[in-house]
């Protein structure tokens, strides 16, 4: 048996992976400081907001509804239809540039303070884990230390399942609407087995995410961390370690045995590793800017608490920038801080202009399927036309359809006017009949007129087909 020539890893490739490739499980120790208290307040505001948004309405429509089966996205009272791909692209582009600007100014503040993955994991699931662990102060007050390990795990698992179903309902409300979701909840699962399966599957995915995969989402699955090299520059705000002040690291015990001249060279960092054991992604912030750092400030609170104990000033780990750590000149204005807002103004200006110029209805007129025209027993020529109307307004409308442009034109339709409920699409087939003598070289240009009797009027040019030559047959 030959020996493998594959190189062995000398250090961890990822902060959540051991050198042998196995999962490195993280159980970060909590240090309650000023930043953590602010994050708790913000997190619970966001949890309430994430839950309430599907119930909010603006201009009679849901604030946010991503109706994938119907291919309709409703955002802030505006419904984007499949024909609005350009508008949706402008909206997403504007939001993306907004994230770029936010990152350039404040670093990964979204990841560390507002991302739903972080909010629910750190302020819903991890507190349950600590409360049912039997070691924390609150866990002991609840008497968890008097319950066996199996009992604590059972309580934790039950709470995880309840939270996962709550998150599944909240998540699905963004895609099916609260009315449809309420109907699912009130009815028996046997009345809507597919919907029940979707609900259970979503809850299980939430349980797998927050109960097992956890920080791996940030490190492995989410691409945002990998964008840092593009989105950040050396003047962007980051959570950083002041190596000029912290090095050389010396523990208090070792400091007592050092000579005075050597003790003067010791840095403020006492190498206690508090910043490491509290990090939710398992990194050592003292190694510099890293992709895994989500800017959650847990290491700041941990380090500040240690500095208070040893009588040294706070701020060894703080909000800073790479240039500031290198003692470079501090510059607020830089190219991307000017370019990003300019792009946002341009994109959102185009979006607002396009929305303001959008008609109250979208009309599509197509030629009928089959023969281009037919000759009726009475000698007249019949053209089949398909009309599709999208009512973009918030009220039900009736659209009258007429044809003009030639003598003796007759329009026959199953319904005219055609009723179209608010925010829906209807199509109909109609026939335009005329004398064969009106055609010039087999065609006749006409205008199909539509109006709703209110604020919408539309003229659509259309070409009728017929026999070549006056009175000629097919």
mmCIF file of C-alpha atoms in Angstrom, residues 35-426:
data_model
loop_
_atom_site.group_PDB
_atom_site.id
_atom_site.type_symbol
_atom_site.label_atom_id
_atom_site.label_comp_id
_atom_site.label_asym_id
_atom_site.label_seq_id
_atom_site.Cartn_x
_atom_site.Cartn_y
_atom_site.Cartn_z
ATOM 1 C CA UNK A 35 -23.168 46.793 21.904
ATOM 2 C CA UNK A 36 -24.971 43.584 22.819
ATOM 3 C CA UNK A 37 -27.707 45.517 24.624
ATOM 4 C CA UNK A 38 -28.240 47.677 21.551
ATOM 5 C CA UNK A 39 -28.351 44.604 19.336
ATOM 6 C CA UNK A 40 -30.954 42.978 21.612
ATOM 7 C CA UNK A 41 -33.238 46.008 21.294
ATOM 8 C CA UNK A 42 -32.766 46.200 17.525
ATOM 9 C CA UNK A 43 -33.167 42.430 17.095
ATOM 10 C CA UNK A 44 -36.538 42.306 18.822
ATOM 11 C CA UNK A 45 -37.718 45.343 16.877
ATOM 12 C CA UNK A 46 -36.725 43.526 13.685
ATOM 13 C CA UNK A 47 -38.358 40.263 14.781
ATOM 14 C CA UNK A 48 -41.585 42.166 15.350
ATOM 15 C CA UNK A 49 -41.177 43.961 12.024
ATOM 16 C CA UNK A 50 -40.425 40.765 10.075
ATOM 17 C CA UNK A 51 -43.566 39.226 11.577
ATOM 18 C CA UNK A 52 -45.783 42.259 10.970
ATOM 19 C CA UNK A 53 -44.792 43.127 7.392
ATOM 20 C CA UNK A 54 -47.033 40.464 5.724
ATOM 21 C CA UNK A 55 -50.016 41.954 7.610
ATOM 22 C CA UNK A 56 -49.248 45.543 6.601
ATOM 23 C CA UNK A 57 -51.082 47.065 3.660
ATOM 24 C CA UNK A 58 -50.332 50.099 1.551
ATOM 25 C CA UNK A 59 -52.752 51.521 -1.012
ATOM 26 C CA UNK A 60 -55.005 48.526 -0.452
ATOM 27 C CA UNK A 61 -52.276 45.997 -1.227
ATOM 28 C CA UNK A 62 -49.835 43.985 0.919
ATOM 29 C CA UNK A 63 -46.648 45.860 1.726
ATOM 30 C CA UNK A 64 -44.637 42.889 0.428
ATOM 31 C CA UNK A 65 -46.080 39.840 -1.358
ATOM 32 C CA UNK A 66 -43.976 37.597 -3.594
ATOM 33 C CA UNK A 67 -46.685 35.570 -5.334
ATOM 34 C CA UNK A 68 -44.551 33.185 -7.379
ATOM 35 C CA UNK A 69 -47.395 30.955 -8.748
ATOM 36 C CA UNK A 70 -49.225 34.038 -10.045
ATOM 37 C CA UNK A 71 -45.915 35.606 -11.158
ATOM 38 C CA UNK A 72 -46.704 38.826 -9.330
ATOM 39 C CA UNK A 73 -44.496 40.714 -6.886
ATOM 40 C CA UNK A 74 -46.115 43.426 -4.773
ATOM 41 C CA UNK A 75 -43.667 45.832 -3.151
ATOM 42 C CA UNK A 76 -44.785 48.937 -1.232
ATOM 43 C CA UNK A 77 -48.200 48.989 -2.886
ATOM 44 C CA UNK A 78 -46.909 48.512 -6.439
ATOM 45 C CA UNK A 79 -47.516 45.222 -8.232
ATOM 46 C CA UNK A 80 -44.860 44.048 -10.665
ATOM 47 C CA UNK A 81 -46.163 41.711 -13.367
ATOM 48 C CA UNK A 82 -44.195 39.439 -15.734
ATOM 49 C CA UNK A 83 -44.262 42.278 -18.272
ATOM 50 C CA UNK A 84 -42.502 44.552 -15.755
ATOM 51 C CA UNK A 85 -39.154 42.782 -15.835
ATOM 52 C CA UNK A 86 -37.366 46.056 -16.627
ATOM 53 C CA UNK A 87 -38.965 47.814 -13.647
ATOM 54 C CA UNK A 88 -38.124 44.917 -11.350
ATOM 55 C CA UNK A 89 -34.554 44.923 -12.628
ATOM 56 C CA UNK A 90 -34.241 48.644 -11.841
ATOM 57 C CA UNK A 91 -35.629 48.080 -8.335
ATOM 58 C CA UNK A 92 -33.252 45.204 -7.580
ATOM 59 C CA UNK A 93 -30.315 47.117 -9.058
ATOM 60 C CA UNK A 94 -31.097 50.125 -6.871
ATOM 61 C CA UNK A 95 -31.339 47.960 -3.752
ATOM 62 C CA UNK A 96 -28.055 46.215 -4.625
ATOM 63 C CA UNK A 97 -26.241 49.536 -5.034
ATOM 64 C CA UNK A 98 -27.780 50.637 -1.726
ATOM 65 C CA UNK A 99 -26.214 47.609 -0.042
ATOM 66 C CA UNK A 100 -22.887 48.463 -1.701
ATOM 67 C CA UNK A 101 -23.086 51.987 -0.272
ATOM 68 C CA UNK A 102 -24.074 50.735 3.179
ATOM 69 C CA UNK A 103 -21.129 48.327 3.157
ATOM 70 C CA UNK A 104 -18.669 50.955 1.955
ATOM 71 C CA UNK A 105 -19.750 53.298 4.759
ATOM 72 C CA UNK A 106 -20.382 50.940 7.675
ATOM 73 C CA UNK A 107 -18.875 47.588 6.709
ATOM 74 C CA UNK A 108 -20.915 44.456 7.328
ATOM 75 C CA UNK A 109 -23.451 46.203 9.541
ATOM 76 C CA UNK A 110 -26.262 44.327 7.762
ATOM 77 C CA UNK A 111 -24.722 40.937 8.590
ATOM 78 C CA UNK A 112 -23.979 41.707 12.210
ATOM 79 C CA UNK A 113 -27.037 43.733 13.129
ATOM 80 C CA UNK A 114 -30.021 43.120 10.833
ATOM 81 C CA UNK A 115 -29.694 39.924 8.780
ATOM 82 C CA UNK A 116 -32.612 37.559 9.638
ATOM 83 C CA UNK A 117 -30.192 34.630 9.862
ATOM 84 C CA UNK A 118 -28.182 36.393 12.563
ATOM 85 C CA UNK A 119 -31.200 37.907 14.322
ATOM 86 C CA UNK A 120 -33.093 34.651 14.774
ATOM 87 C CA UNK A 121 -30.009 32.542 15.520
ATOM 88 C CA UNK A 122 -28.398 34.834 18.086
ATOM 89 C CA UNK A 123 -31.530 36.177 19.767
ATOM 90 C CA UNK A 124 -33.984 33.292 19.552
ATOM 91 C CA UNK A 125 -32.248 29.938 19.191
ATOM 92 C CA UNK A 126 -28.968 30.517 21.039
ATOM 93 C CA UNK A 127 -30.729 31.968 24.124
ATOM 94 C CA UNK A 128 -32.825 28.791 24.246
ATOM 95 C CA UNK A 129 -29.642 26.750 24.019
ATOM 96 C CA UNK A 130 -28.103 28.688 26.905
ATOM 97 C CA UNK A 131 -31.272 28.554 29.027
ATOM 98 C CA UNK A 132 -31.568 24.789 28.616
ATOM 99 C CA UNK A 133 -27.851 24.170 29.094
ATOM 100 C CA UNK A 134 -27.980 24.149 32.899
ATOM 101 C CA UNK A 135 -24.857 26.269 33.343
ATOM 102 C CA UNK A 136 -25.811 29.898 32.797
ATOM 103 C CA UNK A 137 -27.169 32.121 35.563
ATOM 104 C CA UNK A 138 -30.655 32.253 34.055
ATOM 105 C CA UNK A 139 -30.605 28.529 33.386
ATOM 106 C CA UNK A 140 -29.935 27.852 37.043
ATOM 107 C CA UNK A 141 -32.658 30.294 38.106
ATOM 108 C CA UNK A 142 -35.113 28.325 35.971
ATOM 109 C CA UNK A 143 -33.957 25.123 37.659
ATOM 110 C CA UNK A 144 -32.549 23.584 34.492
ATOM 111 C CA UNK A 145 -29.502 22.361 36.384
ATOM 112 C CA UNK A 146 -31.808 20.060 38.376
ATOM 113 C CA UNK A 147 -33.142 18.446 35.197
ATOM 114 C CA UNK A 148 -31.286 15.603 33.553
ATOM 115 C CA UNK A 149 -29.401 16.069 30.297
ATOM 116 C CA UNK A 150 -32.052 14.162 28.354
ATOM 117 C CA UNK A 151 -34.841 16.311 29.784
ATOM 118 C CA UNK A 152 -33.049 19.551 28.912
ATOM 119 C CA UNK A 153 -32.444 18.354 25.360
ATOM 120 C CA UNK A 154 -36.118 17.435 25.016
ATOM 121 C CA UNK A 155 -37.220 20.890 26.201
ATOM 122 C CA UNK A 156 -34.732 22.513 23.829
ATOM 123 C CA UNK A 157 -35.904 20.415 20.875
ATOM 124 C CA UNK A 158 -39.579 21.170 21.552
ATOM 125 C CA UNK A 159 -38.854 24.919 21.718
ATOM 126 C CA UNK A 160 -36.803 24.685 18.523
ATOM 127 C CA UNK A 161 -39.748 23.022 16.752
ATOM 128 C CA UNK A 162 -42.189 25.686 17.979
ATOM 129 C CA UNK A 163 -39.886 28.491 16.841
ATOM 130 C CA UNK A 164 -39.320 26.769 13.493
ATOM 131 C CA UNK A 165 -43.050 26.527 12.813
ATOM 132 C CA UNK A 166 -43.440 30.182 13.784
ATOM 133 C CA UNK A 167 -40.676 31.139 11.337
ATOM 134 C CA UNK A 168 -42.152 28.886 8.641
ATOM 135 C CA UNK A 169 -45.525 30.621 8.948
ATOM 136 C CA UNK A 170 -43.855 34.040 8.867
ATOM 137 C CA UNK A 171 -41.713 33.101 5.872
ATOM 138 C CA UNK A 172 -44.590 31.642 3.849
ATOM 139 C CA UNK A 173 -46.777 34.674 4.565
ATOM 140 C CA UNK A 174 -44.462 36.654 2.294
ATOM 141 C CA UNK A 175 -45.210 34.252 -0.580
ATOM 142 C CA UNK A 176 -48.864 33.222 -0.184
ATOM 143 C CA UNK A 177 -50.337 36.154 1.740
ATOM 144 C CA UNK A 178 -51.818 36.184 5.228
ATOM 145 C CA UNK A 179 -55.349 35.464 3.987
ATOM 146 C CA UNK A 180 -54.352 32.250 2.242
ATOM 147 C CA UNK A 181 -52.079 31.289 5.132
ATOM 148 C CA UNK A 182 -54.919 31.813 7.630
ATOM 149 C CA UNK A 183 -57.136 29.563 5.527
ATOM 150 C CA UNK A 184 -54.480 26.835 5.611
ATOM 151 C CA UNK A 185 -54.222 27.107 9.392
ATOM 152 C CA UNK A 186 -57.978 26.974 9.998
ATOM 153 C CA UNK A 187 -58.674 24.037 7.714
ATOM 154 C CA UNK A 188 -57.768 20.390 8.154
ATOM 155 C CA UNK A 189 -54.467 19.334 6.530
ATOM 156 C CA UNK A 190 -56.457 16.750 4.540
ATOM 157 C CA UNK A 191 -58.269 19.598 2.763
ATOM 158 C CA UNK A 192 -54.997 20.999 1.438
ATOM 159 C CA UNK A 193 -52.332 18.247 1.723
ATOM 160 C CA UNK A 194 -49.881 19.979 -0.623
ATOM 161 C CA UNK A 195 -50.026 23.231 1.345
ATOM 162 C CA UNK A 196 -49.576 21.290 4.592
ATOM 163 C CA UNK A 197 -46.565 19.508 3.084
ATOM 164 C CA UNK A 198 -45.059 22.855 2.079
ATOM 165 C CA UNK A 199 -45.580 24.189 5.611
ATOM 166 C CA UNK A 200 -44.006 21.166 7.309
ATOM 167 C CA UNK A 201 -41.099 21.111 4.835
ATOM 168 C CA UNK A 202 -40.402 24.795 5.447
ATOM 169 C CA UNK A 203 -40.490 24.273 9.226
ATOM 170 C CA UNK A 204 -38.048 21.361 8.923
ATOM 171 C CA UNK A 205 -35.729 23.496 6.812
ATOM 172 C CA UNK A 206 -35.854 26.212 9.483
ATOM 173 C CA UNK A 207 -35.079 23.618 12.147
ATOM 174 C CA UNK A 208 -32.152 22.260 10.119
ATOM 175 C CA UNK A 209 -30.837 25.764 9.512
ATOM 176 C CA UNK A 210 -31.018 27.230 13.010
ATOM 177 C CA UNK A 211 -30.597 23.965 14.897
ATOM 178 C CA UNK A 212 -27.784 22.413 12.872
ATOM 179 C CA UNK A 213 -26.335 24.421 9.972
ATOM 180 C CA UNK A 214 -26.260 27.723 11.871
ATOM 181 C CA UNK A 215 -23.179 29.877 11.226
ATOM 182 C CA UNK A 216 -22.309 27.716 8.216
ATOM 183 C CA UNK A 217 -24.899 29.741 6.293
ATOM 184 C CA UNK A 218 -22.768 32.864 6.747
ATOM 185 C CA UNK A 219 -19.463 31.150 6.059
ATOM 186 C CA UNK A 220 -20.328 28.591 3.357
ATOM 187 C CA UNK A 221 -23.695 29.377 1.770
ATOM 188 C CA UNK A 222 -24.084 33.167 1.760
ATOM 189 C CA UNK A 223 -22.072 34.902 -1.001
ATOM 190 C CA UNK A 224 -22.097 38.262 0.759
ATOM 191 C CA UNK A 225 -18.909 37.602 2.724
ATOM 192 C CA UNK A 226 -17.073 36.831 -0.496
ATOM 193 C CA UNK A 227 -18.090 40.202 -1.908
ATOM 194 C CA UNK A 228 -16.116 42.002 0.781
ATOM 195 C CA UNK A 229 -13.016 42.359 -1.361
ATOM 196 C CA UNK A 230 -15.112 44.324 -3.863
ATOM 197 C CA UNK A 231 -17.437 46.179 -1.511
ATOM 198 C CA UNK A 232 -14.906 47.248 1.131
ATOM 199 C CA UNK A 233 -11.940 49.538 0.821
ATOM 200 C CA UNK A 234 -9.279 50.425 3.348
ATOM 201 C CA UNK A 235 -11.364 53.318 4.680
ATOM 202 C CA UNK A 236 -14.538 51.275 5.207
ATOM 203 C CA UNK A 237 -15.702 50.787 8.779
ATOM 204 C CA UNK A 238 -14.809 47.372 10.172
ATOM 205 C CA UNK A 239 -14.508 45.680 13.541
ATOM 206 C CA UNK A 240 -10.747 45.606 13.987
ATOM 207 C CA UNK A 241 -8.006 44.801 16.477
ATOM 208 C CA UNK A 242 -5.492 47.557 17.229
ATOM 209 C CA UNK A 243 -2.288 45.584 16.738
ATOM 210 C CA UNK A 244 -0.123 48.650 17.435
ATOM 211 C CA UNK A 245 -1.523 48.806 20.936
ATOM 212 C CA UNK A 246 -2.136 45.111 21.542
ATOM 213 C CA UNK A 247 1.162 43.528 20.508
ATOM 214 C CA UNK A 248 3.247 42.005 22.077
ATOM 215 C CA UNK A 249 0.628 39.913 23.842
ATOM 216 C CA UNK A 250 1.485 39.121 27.431
ATOM 217 C CA UNK A 251 -0.589 37.476 30.135
ATOM 218 C CA UNK A 252 -0.758 39.200 33.568
ATOM 219 C CA UNK A 253 0.921 36.199 35.179
ATOM 220 C CA UNK A 254 3.850 36.346 32.777
ATOM 221 C CA UNK A 255 4.021 40.132 33.080
ATOM 222 C CA UNK A 256 4.790 39.851 36.793
ATOM 223 C CA UNK A 257 7.902 37.772 36.088
ATOM 224 C CA UNK A 258 9.269 40.014 33.341
ATOM 225 C CA UNK A 259 12.036 42.559 33.763
ATOM 226 C CA UNK A 260 10.896 46.222 33.829
ATOM 227 C CA UNK A 261 12.405 47.012 30.413
ATOM 228 C CA UNK A 262 10.660 44.009 28.868
ATOM 229 C CA UNK A 263 7.373 44.776 30.634
ATOM 230 C CA UNK A 264 7.337 48.231 29.037
ATOM 231 C CA UNK A 265 7.307 46.591 25.592
ATOM 232 C CA UNK A 266 4.314 44.391 26.417
ATOM 233 C CA UNK A 267 1.091 45.171 24.598
ATOM 234 C CA UNK A 268 -2.326 45.674 26.140
ATOM 235 C CA UNK A 269 -3.624 42.326 24.848
ATOM 236 C CA UNK A 270 -3.321 39.768 27.654
ATOM 237 C CA UNK A 271 -3.976 36.854 25.265
ATOM 238 C CA UNK A 272 -7.058 35.716 27.173
ATOM 239 C CA UNK A 273 -8.844 34.586 23.968
ATOM 240 C CA UNK A 274 -12.140 36.126 25.150
ATOM 241 C CA UNK A 275 -12.602 37.605 21.674
ATOM 242 C CA UNK A 276 -12.254 34.125 20.177
ATOM 243 C CA UNK A 277 -14.575 32.171 22.464
ATOM 244 C CA UNK A 278 -17.358 34.742 22.037
ATOM 245 C CA UNK A 279 -17.187 34.951 18.238
ATOM 246 C CA UNK A 280 -20.289 33.388 16.593
ATOM 247 C CA UNK A 281 -18.248 32.432 13.526
ATOM 248 C CA UNK A 282 -15.219 31.168 15.464
ATOM 249 C CA UNK A 283 -12.531 33.502 14.139
ATOM 250 C CA UNK A 284 -9.698 35.288 15.910
ATOM 251 C CA UNK A 285 -10.200 38.985 15.193
ATOM 252 C CA UNK A 286 -6.530 39.570 16.024
ATOM 253 C CA UNK A 287 -5.583 37.870 12.741
ATOM 254 C CA UNK A 288 -6.884 40.873 10.806
ATOM 255 C CA UNK A 289 -9.808 41.394 8.449
ATOM 256 C CA UNK A 290 -11.364 38.053 7.530
ATOM 257 C CA UNK A 291 -14.189 36.925 5.288
ATOM 258 C CA UNK A 292 -15.915 35.152 8.193
ATOM 259 C CA UNK A 293 -16.211 38.312 10.317
ATOM 260 C CA UNK A 294 -19.830 39.510 10.250
ATOM 261 C CA UNK A 295 -19.202 42.650 12.311
ATOM 262 C CA UNK A 296 -21.453 41.596 15.196
ATOM 263 C CA UNK A 297 -19.316 43.427 17.847
ATOM 264 C CA UNK A 298 -19.367 40.475 20.269
ATOM 265 C CA UNK A 299 -15.566 40.615 20.411
ATOM 266 C CA UNK A 300 -15.715 44.333 21.266
ATOM 267 C CA UNK A 301 -17.915 43.674 24.300
ATOM 268 C CA UNK A 302 -15.725 40.750 25.372
ATOM 269 C CA UNK A 303 -12.486 42.705 25.067
ATOM 270 C CA UNK A 304 -13.898 45.799 26.777
ATOM 271 C CA UNK A 305 -14.974 43.697 29.766
ATOM 272 C CA UNK A 306 -11.458 42.261 30.055
ATOM 273 C CA UNK A 307 -9.837 45.698 29.725
ATOM 274 C CA UNK A 308 -12.057 46.937 32.566
ATOM 275 C CA UNK A 309 -10.870 44.078 34.777
ATOM 276 C CA UNK A 310 -7.166 44.652 34.139
ATOM 277 C CA UNK A 311 -7.459 48.436 34.403
ATOM 278 C CA UNK A 312 -6.635 49.306 30.793
ATOM 279 C CA UNK A 313 -8.564 51.606 28.457
ATOM 280 C CA UNK A 314 -11.273 50.187 26.252
ATOM 281 C CA UNK A 315 -11.062 50.125 22.469
ATOM 282 C CA UNK A 316 -8.374 47.517 21.873
ATOM 283 C CA UNK A 317 -10.987 45.986 19.569
ATOM 284 C CA UNK A 318 -13.322 48.610 18.139
ATOM 285 C CA UNK A 319 -15.063 50.019 15.120
ATOM 286 C CA UNK A 320 -12.242 51.346 12.966
ATOM 287 C CA UNK A 321 -10.805 51.068 9.458
ATOM 288 C CA UNK A 322 -7.717 49.489 7.990
ATOM 289 C CA UNK A 323 -6.200 52.888 7.248
ATOM 290 C CA UNK A 324 -6.880 54.089 10.792
ATOM 291 C CA UNK A 325 -5.160 51.013 12.204
ATOM 292 C CA UNK A 326 -2.175 51.798 9.977
ATOM 293 C CA UNK A 327 -2.197 55.420 11.241
ATOM 294 C CA UNK A 328 -3.051 56.742 7.776
ATOM 295 C CA UNK A 329 -4.896 59.998 7.192
ATOM 296 C CA UNK A 330 -8.631 59.695 7.726
ATOM 297 C CA UNK A 331 -10.659 60.590 4.635
ATOM 298 C CA UNK A 332 -14.430 60.533 4.679
ATOM 299 C CA UNK A 333 -15.020 61.280 1.008
ATOM 300 C CA UNK A 334 -13.738 58.750 -1.496
ATOM 301 C CA UNK A 335 -14.786 57.795 -5.034
ATOM 302 C CA UNK A 336 -17.235 55.030 -4.185
ATOM 303 C CA UNK A 337 -19.012 57.191 -1.594
ATOM 304 C CA UNK A 338 -19.811 59.593 -4.442
ATOM 305 C CA UNK A 339 -20.366 57.064 -7.246
ATOM 306 C CA UNK A 340 -22.780 54.767 -5.383
ATOM 307 C CA UNK A 341 -25.290 57.517 -4.437
ATOM 308 C CA UNK A 342 -25.110 58.896 -7.980
ATOM 309 C CA UNK A 343 -25.963 55.480 -9.416
ATOM 310 C CA UNK A 344 -28.782 55.066 -6.884
ATOM 311 C CA UNK A 345 -30.276 58.445 -7.818
ATOM 312 C CA UNK A 346 -30.097 57.555 -11.507
ATOM 313 C CA UNK A 347 -31.615 54.086 -11.089
ATOM 314 C CA UNK A 348 -34.421 55.125 -8.742
ATOM 315 C CA UNK A 349 -35.094 58.190 -10.888
ATOM 316 C CA UNK A 350 -35.573 55.946 -13.914
ATOM 317 C CA UNK A 351 -37.758 53.613 -11.852
ATOM 318 C CA UNK A 352 -39.997 56.411 -10.560
ATOM 319 C CA UNK A 353 -40.273 57.891 -14.041
ATOM 320 C CA UNK A 354 -41.223 54.526 -15.506
ATOM 321 C CA UNK A 355 -43.820 53.916 -12.786
ATOM 322 C CA UNK A 356 -45.376 57.361 -13.235
ATOM 323 C CA UNK A 357 -45.556 56.833 -16.988
ATOM 324 C CA UNK A 358 -47.128 53.399 -16.692
ATOM 325 C CA UNK A 359 -50.653 53.066 -18.132
ATOM 326 C CA UNK A 360 -53.587 51.959 -16.007
ATOM 327 C CA UNK A 361 -53.831 48.824 -18.130
ATOM 328 C CA UNK A 362 -51.626 46.719 -20.375
ATOM 329 C CA UNK A 363 -53.172 45.695 -23.684
ATOM 330 C CA UNK A 364 -51.908 42.968 -25.994
ATOM 331 C CA UNK A 365 -53.601 42.244 -29.326
ATOM 332 C CA UNK A 366 -52.673 39.119 -31.261
ATOM 333 C CA UNK A 367 -53.872 37.458 -34.426
ATOM 334 C CA UNK A 368 -56.157 34.474 -34.025
ATOM 335 C CA UNK A 369 -54.920 30.905 -34.240
ATOM 336 C CA UNK A 370 -55.370 29.123 -37.563
ATOM 337 C CA UNK A 371 -56.259 30.668 -40.911
ATOM 338 C CA UNK A 372 -55.539 34.411 -41.127
ATOM 339 C CA UNK A 373 -59.099 35.109 -42.264
ATOM 340 C CA UNK A 374 -62.267 33.329 -43.311
ATOM 341 C CA UNK A 375 -65.031 34.100 -45.814
ATOM 342 C CA UNK A 376 -68.532 33.871 -44.375
ATOM 343 C CA UNK A 377 -71.569 32.473 -46.230
ATOM 344 C CA UNK A 378 -72.824 36.014 -46.833
ATOM 345 C CA UNK A 379 -69.538 36.852 -48.577
ATOM 346 C CA UNK A 380 -68.032 39.003 -45.831
ATOM 347 C CA UNK A 381 -64.496 38.478 -44.531
ATOM 348 C CA UNK A 382 -63.918 37.599 -40.849
ATOM 349 C CA UNK A 383 -60.644 38.169 -38.935
ATOM 350 C CA UNK A 384 -60.156 36.546 -35.543
ATOM 351 C CA UNK A 385 -58.442 38.757 -32.934
ATOM 352 C CA UNK A 386 -57.251 37.863 -29.432
ATOM 353 C CA UNK A 387 -57.240 40.682 -26.883
ATOM 354 C CA UNK A 388 -55.467 40.423 -23.505
ATOM 355 C CA UNK A 389 -56.040 43.137 -20.887
ATOM 356 C CA UNK A 390 -54.137 43.534 -17.605
ATOM 357 C CA UNK A 391 -55.978 45.772 -15.136
ATOM 358 C CA UNK A 392 -53.207 47.485 -13.159
ATOM 359 C CA UNK A 393 -55.565 49.613 -11.061
ATOM 360 C CA UNK A 394 -56.920 48.952 -7.578
ATOM 361 C CA UNK A 395 -60.552 48.826 -8.769
ATOM 362 C CA UNK A 396 -62.638 46.649 -11.069
ATOM 363 C CA UNK A 397 -62.939 48.028 -14.596
ATOM 364 C CA UNK A 398 -65.000 47.374 -17.720
ATOM 365 C CA UNK A 399 -63.192 47.912 -21.010
ATOM 366 C CA UNK A 400 -65.124 48.845 -24.139
ATOM 367 C CA UNK A 401 -63.605 47.669 -27.404
ATOM 368 C CA UNK A 402 -64.258 49.185 -30.831
ATOM 369 C CA UNK A 403 -62.697 49.022 -34.303
ATOM 370 C CA UNK A 404 -62.364 51.972 -36.682
ATOM 371 C CA UNK A 405 -60.646 52.572 -39.994
ATOM 372 C CA UNK A 406 -62.889 51.219 -42.715
ATOM 373 C CA UNK A 407 -66.454 51.232 -44.021
ATOM 374 C CA UNK A 408 -68.854 48.598 -42.782
ATOM 375 C CA UNK A 409 -66.633 47.185 -40.030
ATOM 376 C CA UNK A 410 -68.522 45.050 -37.505
ATOM 377 C CA UNK A 411 -67.063 43.803 -34.219
ATOM 378 C CA UNK A 412 -68.516 40.668 -32.634
ATOM 379 C CA UNK A 413 -67.328 39.722 -29.126
ATOM 380 C CA UNK A 414 -68.662 37.410 -26.376
ATOM 381 C CA UNK A 415 -68.521 40.329 -23.920
ATOM 382 C CA UNK A 416 -68.237 43.983 -24.747
ATOM 383 C CA UNK A 417 -67.494 45.791 -22.492
ATOM 384 C CA UNK A 418 -65.148 43.230 -20.961
ATOM 385 C CA UNK A 419 -65.075 43.233 -17.104
ATOM 386 C CA UNK A 420 -61.607 42.818 -15.586
ATOM 387 C CA UNK A 421 -61.254 42.694 -11.762
ATOM 388 C CA UNK A 422 -58.580 44.780 -10.056
ATOM 389 C CA UNK A 423 -55.044 43.514 -10.493
ATOM 390 C CA UNK A 424 -56.038 40.612 -12.750
ATOM 391 C CA UNK A 425 -55.694 39.614 -16.385
ATOM 392 C CA UNK A 426 -58.418 38.597 -18.819
#
